[in-house]
Short mmCIF file of C-alpha atoms in Angstrom, two decimals:
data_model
loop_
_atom_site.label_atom_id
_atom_site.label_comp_id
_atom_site.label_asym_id
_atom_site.label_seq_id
_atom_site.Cartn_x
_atom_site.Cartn_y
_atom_site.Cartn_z
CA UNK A 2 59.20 156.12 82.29
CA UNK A 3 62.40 154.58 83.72
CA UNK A 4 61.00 155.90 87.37
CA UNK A 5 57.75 153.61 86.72
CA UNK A 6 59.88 150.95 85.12
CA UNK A 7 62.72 150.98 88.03
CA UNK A 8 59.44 151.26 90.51
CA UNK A 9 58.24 147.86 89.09
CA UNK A 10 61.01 145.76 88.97
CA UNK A 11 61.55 147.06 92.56
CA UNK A 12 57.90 145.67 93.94
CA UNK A 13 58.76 142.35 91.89
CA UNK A 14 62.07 142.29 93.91
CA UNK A 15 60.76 142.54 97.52
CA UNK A 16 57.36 140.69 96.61
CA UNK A 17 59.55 137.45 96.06
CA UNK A 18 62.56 138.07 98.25
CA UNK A 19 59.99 138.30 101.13
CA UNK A 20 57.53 135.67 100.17
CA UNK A 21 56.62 132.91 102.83
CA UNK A 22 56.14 130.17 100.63
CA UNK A 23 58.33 127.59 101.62
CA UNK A 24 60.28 125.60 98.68
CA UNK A 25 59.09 121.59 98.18
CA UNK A 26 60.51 119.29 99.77
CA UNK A 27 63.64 116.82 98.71
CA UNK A 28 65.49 114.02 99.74
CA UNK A 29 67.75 115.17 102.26
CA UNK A 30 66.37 118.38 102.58
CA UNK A 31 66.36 119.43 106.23
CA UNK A 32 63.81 121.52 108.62
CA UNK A 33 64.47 122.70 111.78
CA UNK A 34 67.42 122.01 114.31
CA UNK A 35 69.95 119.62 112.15
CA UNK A 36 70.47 115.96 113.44
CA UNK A 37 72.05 113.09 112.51
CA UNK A 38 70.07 110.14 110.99
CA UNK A 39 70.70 107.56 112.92
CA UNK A 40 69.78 105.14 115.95
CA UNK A 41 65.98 106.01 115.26
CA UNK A 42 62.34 103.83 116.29
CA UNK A 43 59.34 103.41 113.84
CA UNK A 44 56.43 105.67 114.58
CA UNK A 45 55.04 102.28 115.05
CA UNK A 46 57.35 101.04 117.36
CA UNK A 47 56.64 104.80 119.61
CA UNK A 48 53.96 103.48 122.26
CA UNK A 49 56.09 100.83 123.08
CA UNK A 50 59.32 102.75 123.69
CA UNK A 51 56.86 105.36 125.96
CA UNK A 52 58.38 105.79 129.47
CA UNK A 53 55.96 107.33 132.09
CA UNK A 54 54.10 108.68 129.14
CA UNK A 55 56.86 110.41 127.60
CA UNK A 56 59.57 109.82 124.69
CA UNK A 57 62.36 111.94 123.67
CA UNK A 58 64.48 110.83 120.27
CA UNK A 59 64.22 110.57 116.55
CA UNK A 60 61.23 108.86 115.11
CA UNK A 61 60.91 107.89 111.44
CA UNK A 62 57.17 107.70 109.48
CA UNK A 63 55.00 108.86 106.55
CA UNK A 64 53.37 112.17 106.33
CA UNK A 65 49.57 111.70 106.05
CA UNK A 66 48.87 115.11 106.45
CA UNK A 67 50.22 118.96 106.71
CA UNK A 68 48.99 122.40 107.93
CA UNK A 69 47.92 123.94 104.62
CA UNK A 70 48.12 127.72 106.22
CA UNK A 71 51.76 127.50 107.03
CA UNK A 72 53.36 123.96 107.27
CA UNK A 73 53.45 124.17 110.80
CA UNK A 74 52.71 120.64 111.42
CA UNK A 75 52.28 117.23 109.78
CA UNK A 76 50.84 114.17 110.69
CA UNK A 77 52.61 110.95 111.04
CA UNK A 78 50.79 107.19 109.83
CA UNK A 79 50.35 104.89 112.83
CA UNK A 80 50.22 102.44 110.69
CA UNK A 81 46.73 101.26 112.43
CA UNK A 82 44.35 103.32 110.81
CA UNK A 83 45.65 106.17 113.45
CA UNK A 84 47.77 109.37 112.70
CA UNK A 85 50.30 111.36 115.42
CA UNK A 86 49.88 114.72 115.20
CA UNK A 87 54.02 116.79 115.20
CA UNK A 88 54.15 120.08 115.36
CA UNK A 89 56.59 122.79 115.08
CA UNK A 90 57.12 125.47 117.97
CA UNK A 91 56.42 128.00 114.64
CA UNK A 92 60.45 128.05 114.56
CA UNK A 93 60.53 126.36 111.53
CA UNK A 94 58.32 125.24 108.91
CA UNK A 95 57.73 122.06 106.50
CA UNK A 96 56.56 122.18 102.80
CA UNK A 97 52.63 122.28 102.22
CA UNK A 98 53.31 118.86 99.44
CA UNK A 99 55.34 116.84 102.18
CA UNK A 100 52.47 114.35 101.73
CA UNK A 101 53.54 110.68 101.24
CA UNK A 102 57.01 111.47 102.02
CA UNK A 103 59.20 109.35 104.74
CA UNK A 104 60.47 111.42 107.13
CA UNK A 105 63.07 111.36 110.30
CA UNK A 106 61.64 113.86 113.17
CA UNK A 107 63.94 114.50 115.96
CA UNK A 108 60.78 115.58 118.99
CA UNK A 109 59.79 115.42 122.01
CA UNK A 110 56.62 112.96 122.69
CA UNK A 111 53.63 113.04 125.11
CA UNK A 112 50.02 112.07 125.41
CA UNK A 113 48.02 114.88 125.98
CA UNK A 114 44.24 115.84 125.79
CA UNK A 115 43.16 118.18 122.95
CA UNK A 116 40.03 120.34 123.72
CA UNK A 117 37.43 120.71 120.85
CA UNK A 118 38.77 124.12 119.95
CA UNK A 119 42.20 122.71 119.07
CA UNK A 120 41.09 119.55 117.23
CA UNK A 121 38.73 122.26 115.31
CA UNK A 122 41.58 124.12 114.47
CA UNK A 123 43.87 121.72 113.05
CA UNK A 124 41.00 120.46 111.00
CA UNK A 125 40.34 123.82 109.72
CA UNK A 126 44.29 124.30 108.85
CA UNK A 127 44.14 120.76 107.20
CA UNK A 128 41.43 122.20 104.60
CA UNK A 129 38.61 120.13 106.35
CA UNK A 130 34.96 121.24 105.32
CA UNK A 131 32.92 123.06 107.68
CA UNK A 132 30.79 119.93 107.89
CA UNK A 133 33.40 118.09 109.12
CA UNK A 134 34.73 120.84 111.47
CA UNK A 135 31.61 120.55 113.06
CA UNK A 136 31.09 117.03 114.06
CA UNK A 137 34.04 117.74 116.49
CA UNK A 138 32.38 117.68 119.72
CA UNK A 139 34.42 115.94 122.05
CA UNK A 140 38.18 116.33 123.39
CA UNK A 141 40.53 113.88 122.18
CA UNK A 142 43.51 112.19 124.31
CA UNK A 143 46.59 111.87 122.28
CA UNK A 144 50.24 111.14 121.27
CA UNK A 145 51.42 114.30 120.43
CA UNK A 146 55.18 114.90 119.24
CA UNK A 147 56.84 118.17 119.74
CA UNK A 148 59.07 118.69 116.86
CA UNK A 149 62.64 119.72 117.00
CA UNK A 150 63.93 119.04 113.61
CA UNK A 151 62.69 117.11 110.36
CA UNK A 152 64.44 115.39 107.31
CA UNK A 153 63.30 114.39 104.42
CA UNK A 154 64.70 110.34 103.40
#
């Protein structure tokens, strides 16, 4: 009995020291390479500050949307009915109930074109319904951010 008993607690043990889940996020709480949270632009104020397409520096917005398989990317309000996809280089990860939360991203940011098998993809890790998956059909051009670190404010 104490071998099934010690056997038990055991599993328990490594089933949640090993889990993946990451904690939620709070105020403060950093992801990724640590910066300090200053001197940044509005996600707004991005395209403007765009040099030969490209941007590198610490961007502040509101999370719109995450990767609900791992938190491997979020999407930043425009604040024009658009969103900026940032993602991670799967270094670090960002809680799955960022949602609505202010952030400051230290990336790096480009416009690129996304073929119809990416844009399918992160509509499939955003939870999207195969109905929607589907009316994909054409590749997008886009600001995309390439994310160093994130805090929470």
């Amino acid at each position: 009995m104490k071998k099934y008993i010690l056997s038990l607690l055991s599993l328990v043990w490594i089933v949640t020291s090993f889990s993946q889940e990451t904690p939620s996020a709070q105020k403060g709480t950093h992801y990724g390479k640590p910066f300090t949270p200053d001197n940044s632009i509005s996600i707004t104020d991005l395209e403007a500050n765009l040099k030969d397409q490209k941007y590198s520096g610490k961007i502040t917005g509101k999370v719109v949307e995450v990767c609900q398989v791992k938190g491997c990317w979020i999407k930043l309000d425009r604040g024009n009915g658009e969103t900026v996809l940032a993602k991670t280089n799967d270094a670090f990860f960002m809680p799955k109930d960022i949602v609505g939360k202010t952030v400051m991203i230290e990336a790096d940011a480009s416009v690129k074109e996304r073929t119809v098998k990416e844009l399918r993809h992160y509509a499939e890790d955003a939870g999207k319904s195969k109905e929607e998956i589907k009316k994909i059909k054409k590749p997008k051009k886009e600001l995309t951010l390439a994310l160093k670190g994130v805090q929470v404010l």
